[in-house]
Amino acid sequence: MPPCHDPPSLNNQIRTLNDNLQDLQNRFEAIDAAAKKQAIENQKRYAEDTKRHDSLMQLLSYIFPQIAAPPPPTIFPPAQVTQKFDEDRARFDQRYKPLMAIPEEFKTQILTPSTQTVTAVAKLQTQNLASSTQPPLPITNTASLSSFFPTEKFIKPGQPRLAPPANLTQTMIPQTPCFTLNSVTHSINQENKIVQQAHKDSTVGCDICLHNTDGVGKCITSICWRPDGKAIAVGLEDGTISLHDVENGKLLRSMKFHSVSVVCLNWEEDRKKIMDGNHNTSTYEDRAARFFPPAPRVPRVPGLVPGDSSGLDENDDSFRELFDSSHQQFNILCSGDKAGTICFSIFGIFPIGRVNIHNLVFRSSLVGNHVSGQLMDASICKVALSNDISHIIVLFSGVLTESETEASGNQLPGSDLQGLHCLVLDSTIFSKRKNELHQVAQQASNVEHLIEVIRRSLSVMSKQWSDAMHVYHEKFNALSSLIIDHGLDSSPQEEFLSLLGGARTSPPVHQFLVNSLGEAGLKRVAKVVCGAGKELQTIVLDHLQPAAEIIGFRLGELRGLSKWRARYLGVGLDENLIDNATEKAGMLLVQVERFIRILSSVVQQFSNFFNWLLKSVKILMSEPSDQIMPFSSELVIIFLKFLYDQDPVGMLLQDTEFHHSIEVDLETKQRVGELTHFGGFSDTEYLKRTLAKEFQQLECCFKEGLEMPLATVSRRILCKDILPLFPVSSLPNFKSSYFPASVSYYQEASHNGTTHQRLTDYTSFMVPDETFPNITNCIGIARGLVHDLDNLKSGHTSLEAALLRVPDGYQCVDLSLYKEQQIVLLLNEITVASESSGNACMMIVQAADITFVPISRASILNSWNLQDLQDSVTDLHLESEKVRQISHSVVAPLAVSASRGVGCVFAARKRALVYILEEDEDEVTDSE
Amino acid sequence: MQYSDDTCLAYTLTAISNLLSEIGISKTSGIIGSSYSPVTGIGTSLSVQQQLFVLLRRSLKRAESLKLKRLVASIHLEIAKYDITHVQRPLLSFGPRASMKLRTYPANVYKELWLSSHLISEFGDESSIMATDGAFCSAWLKSLKKPLGSLIFTQENETRSNSDVFQFFAQPNSIPGSILQLSGSSYLVRAASWEMYGSAPLARINALVFATCFADSSSLSDAALAYSKLIQHLAVYKGYKEAFAALKIAEEKFTCVSKSRILLVKLQLLHECALHRGHLELAQQYCDELGVLASSVTGVDMELKTEASLRHARTLLAANQYSQAAIVAHSLFCTCYKFNMQVKNATVLLLLAEIHKRSGNAVLGIPYALASLSFCQSFNLDLLKASATLILAELWLSLGSNHANKALALLHGSFPMLLGHGGLELRCRAFITEAKCYLADQSFSVSDNPEMVLEPLRQASEELQLLEYHELAAEAFYLMAIVYDKLGQLDDREEAASSFKNHITAFENPQDDYGLLFNML
């Protein structure tokens, strides 16, 4: 705008400006007003909304009073549930209790309407299955196959109609250790697979495909859950224990601790820590997680379709995940086999104890009376580790012979007791040395996993490389035969050298290159060999080397632990042995480095050689050869001299059947020798070994190092007490007969009046009718076996027992201990007519109501104590106890869940019924 | 043309970062030239190292896109080196919501090293390497001429079928030297990182791998570094005798070139040894010699300078000149802070705690120990953390016997680290402190379980004799004699007492064993 204005136009401008301003102001005001109006309206609407919402809520709470005020979570006895359990339970209750308040007709749930399934069982019950009137599944070899029930606490109460959708169930799984699995079933399908089907609920199911081995399917003989419910341990006929992921049924780990069939499994978590509160300051951190990325996996097997190999990969992944989560809490898996061996393994993986009850030195609990006995022909029925992992109760059948009695009193020579006995093992080493064992197990089981990774890597590499070499030799052997055909007296190397030198192209080489190999063939060989080389390099760099390094680290940690002699010598961690293993791990790292170098140099030379050959072929066929990669003729010479007919890579991968030592050049030899003065490896010959051999030695040393803890701990698992329960006549199927029995530990306040709580063990068992003349149709309960010794010292009541007589007209089928010192009996009504399926019932007996009789232990080891009780049998009456009627006859396996308050039994037509035991009302439930 | 410029730039960046890892840069940007202004210095800008790290990341990207394999590998290596000692700060962090988890991530270091080690499988693709035709000729010819082992023995002992055939293994590698050098130095970085993180076996093994596989193909300074690491390891874990023997061999081996590295180790060893034997003048002399080795330029050789002054402080402490030691340590702390040497800071703080402990001011020492502990935690210096815990336990114990339980719990918490990965001195101190804790505990009765006290003392005294640490050995024997006296085992008591006397006289009159020390020089 020019600087000079005439006044009127300026005035005009000012006026218009003013107008504009005014206009703007007006507009602003309008906007302001609108905004205010809007705000008021909003407020009104909001108030309306709130009102509507409130009324809705009122309505809702009127309709569903549960939602507004969820019922307080039921408190469970601390002995049965961990803190976490309680939390989860509470959470569960909040979410599902409203849903569970359902009409009575839905209270019974029909679980598995599948034709091929049988409900899972925790107990061996071959005969019952075979002899039951309604065989629950069409199994081909029923005699050897047994079925199982999940152990308590994992059964989820019925939630039939109002059950949340499947995805809701799924999302709940990680939160609650109480499993949503209702049943675990297995059957044999056509391919001779044992398929174990775990049904999450009646709709969702997943299969655990166990075995598909060469025609001989192994039978499952026992099963149990990991305490956190994320994995399942399965004992097999051949003594193998395999761990499976519950989510997808994948095999995580398979171990062979036993040589005969694994009869019972018991996986117990240490709950002492939670109960005691955390006064333990020496928390130990697994440093590997901080210093290393996740451990390498087992390499993929080449040549498999991705679909096939993915299973392998995921397997490994889930292993790691489950393994890590397993590290949170110290747990021990006990397994007992038919031959009387009991094994203990931390996390179900790391073997820490092995005891054969035949070799135990028996001591009676009687003060001043040292009796030692011998056990013959024992077969374990049940193993139960107490919650504080310091005692084990073992029920076994066998012949007990008293060999010598120091206090000569009532010694009856040849008083063999054949029957069911109860044994108490003292495993206080587990609880005393818990931290140490935990740490050792944590490191060692990881090392084991990594060793497996290396082993598999080596085998994959070896396979791949030998395949590639096979292709290479197959192609190039043609040349030497061609040379012979042409009557030349030379080697392929010489012919190639002369080709390289440009002197001449001999006819065999020409024929070989142009005709028999050709450009395409050469390219194919090059691709195979170089591809294999690259693959090998990847495996070494991604799997082998990291695994070796982490092994080194973890062994270093173990070595560090072993140096704390005061603590770790007690669990048998030997400093020198672990030191050896650490040295081997170091040597392995050097070997791996050497292997990498040789491998890459070989790969380089192969590709160089093939490049040269390709160029030669092009020249021979007088084609343009510009596109070919350059080559180094020097390397070709070296290749022809050292690599053409040698295979250094394959040699390093060989685990030496024949002593093929690797040549080491003088300089390196001297250097290695010199390094011993610098704290190098004292074994200077290690470079002469192959990589595979070195790995074997590492594995061997590691194994040796861990033998010690196993032996040391096993020695310290002692027999504390033994109690003969009842005789069993020597029937032919004596060893395989099924004894309904149940062992449980309840926490109860001590009688001293202090706040100290202690665990009392309850052993309940069914007394077979034929054993004692006066005791028929009875069950026996013994309690306080574990604390017998302490009680004797402190003058408290010792072992007590009681006999209960089942009401007339009923027959006990199975029994199980339930929470709060209750016993659930599964009774069958005795019917005359065989074809009609009679009624049955579940009876809940309060142990507190029963009068227990102290058992005098004077006549220990040579008589049956129960005989003394025949006068004090308590009769049970249907009217006086809580009874739940079942409108059909039942077969043996009964499973109860203390945390869920349910019991599960077989029903007709291959179904299992879940009964809620909590409720007081006892109306007859409809099975269909 | 642009490409080659980029390549050039990338290489320059790596060179700069390489320089930077050796030359300290002061935090207050004094080097860049601006004047010292505390207000702008705080929190406003990234440290120079941080900026350089960003540049490094960028050059990594560039190098990756240009497929410069060796450059990529070496940048990964540099990043790993940086990651070991530097906390990754988020570049943009505003407000209270920004998470300030100041920690180093060792797993990242591992990943970087792992990435750089992939070079060995990829170098074949880089065509430029293949062009050096004829370079190996001389090496191969030389090796072919070389006798394989002694020929006489070969015929007698090794009757192998292929003894006349040259095996591929014994031949020099066709892998280019630059590649080997890179992958070799990754082992050195590993060894250094494990020294810091505290895994004694891995630190040694990695140094050994380097010395076995790469000693001939790497630079002499790298090789000397590996050997000096091994010697230091020997000194710390096996005692001085073996270390000095190894040092002699190393001196012959590396006469010509890298005198400084070996000399450094030698001076370090001599200083430690003199300190342990109680000859403080000699120790001070070595310490001064160490300081002279460093360049006089500010910001150069910071590692060496801080070490010299740390050793100076320790010598003063050993001479019971607490206030002077504290002054030196304080100024050292300031230097470390200025040059952003956080890892060193942890050590200095620990020294300060030690000074206060020795001067009898346990209460003043505790905050230093705790500060050191938290430094160690954020830098994952596990071994140093364990020794900080040890000092903390000692401090608690010196506060009175009613803290003995607490001290013992602290001690046992870090026992796997201390005993497993600590050197002789650390182990012995841990053992002695454990015994002291038991003895101070009122509920503990020596006569009930004497082994709980005697066993650690015995172990400590055994190891201290290896180390020739007279002062501490005297203490161990003193405690032992007291325990034996309580138990009424008079013969054992006399034995322990005479050992105590031997050590204490050796400590007070260090002239006796001058011989060995002087021979070394």
Coordinates of C-alpha atoms in Angstrom, one line a residue, chain A residues 120-126 144-151 184 186 196 210-211 218-225 232-244 258 260-266 333-338 380-383:
Chain A
A120 CA -10.0 -90.0 33.6
V121 CA -8.9 -91.5 36.8
A122 CA -6.2 -91.0 39.2
K123 CA -6.1 -94.5 40.3
L124 CA -5.2 -97.7 38.7
Q125 CA -8.2 -99.7 38.3
T126 CA -7.7 -102.3 35.6
S144 CA -3.2 -103.6 29.9
L145 CA -4.7 -100.3 29.6
S146 CA -5.8 -98.4 32.6
S147 CA -7.5 -95.1 32.8
F148 CA -7.1 -92.3 35.1
F149 CA -8.7 -89.6 37.0
P150 CA -7.4 -86.2 37.5
T151 CA -6.2 -85.7 41.0
V184 CA -8.7 -86.7 30.9
H186 CA -7.6 -91.8 26.4
Q196 CA -5.4 -88.9 25.4
L210 CA 1.1 -89.7 23.2
H211 CA 2.8 -92.3 21.2
K218 CA 3.0 -98.0 25.4
C219 CA 0.3 -98.0 27.9
I220 CA -0.3 -95.3 30.4
T221 CA -0.1 -96.5 33.9
S222 CA -0.4 -93.4 35.9
I223 CA -1.0 -89.7 35.5
C224 CA -0.8 -86.6 37.6
W225 CA -0.8 -82.8 37.3
I232 CA 0.8 -83.2 33.1
A233 CA 3.0 -86.1 33.9
V234 CA 2.2 -89.4 32.4
G235 CA 3.8 -92.6 33.6
L236 CA 4.1 -95.4 31.1
E237 CA 4.3 -99.1 31.2
D238 CA 7.9 -99.2 30.2
G239 CA 9.0 -96.9 33.0
T240 CA 9.1 -93.7 31.1
I241 CA 7.7 -90.6 32.5
S242 CA 6.7 -88.0 30.0
L243 CA 5.6 -84.4 30.6
H244 CA 3.0 -82.9 28.4
H258 CA 12.3 -96.4 36.0
V260 CA 9.3 -101.1 35.0
S261 CA 5.9 -99.6 34.8
V262 CA 5.3 -96.4 36.7
V263 CA 2.4 -97.2 39.0
C264 CA 1.9 -93.9 40.8
L265 CA 2.9 -90.3 40.4
N266 CA 2.6 -87.5 42.9
L333 CA 7.6 -85.2 41.3
C334 CA 7.6 -88.6 43.0
S335 CA 7.1 -91.7 41.0
G336 CA 6.8 -95.2 42.2
D337 CA 7.1 -98.3 40.1
K338 CA 6.1 -101.8 40.3
I380 CA 4.1 -99.7 45.3
C381 CA 0.5 -98.7 45.3
K382 CA 0.6 -95.1 46.3
V383 CA 3.2 -92.4 47.0

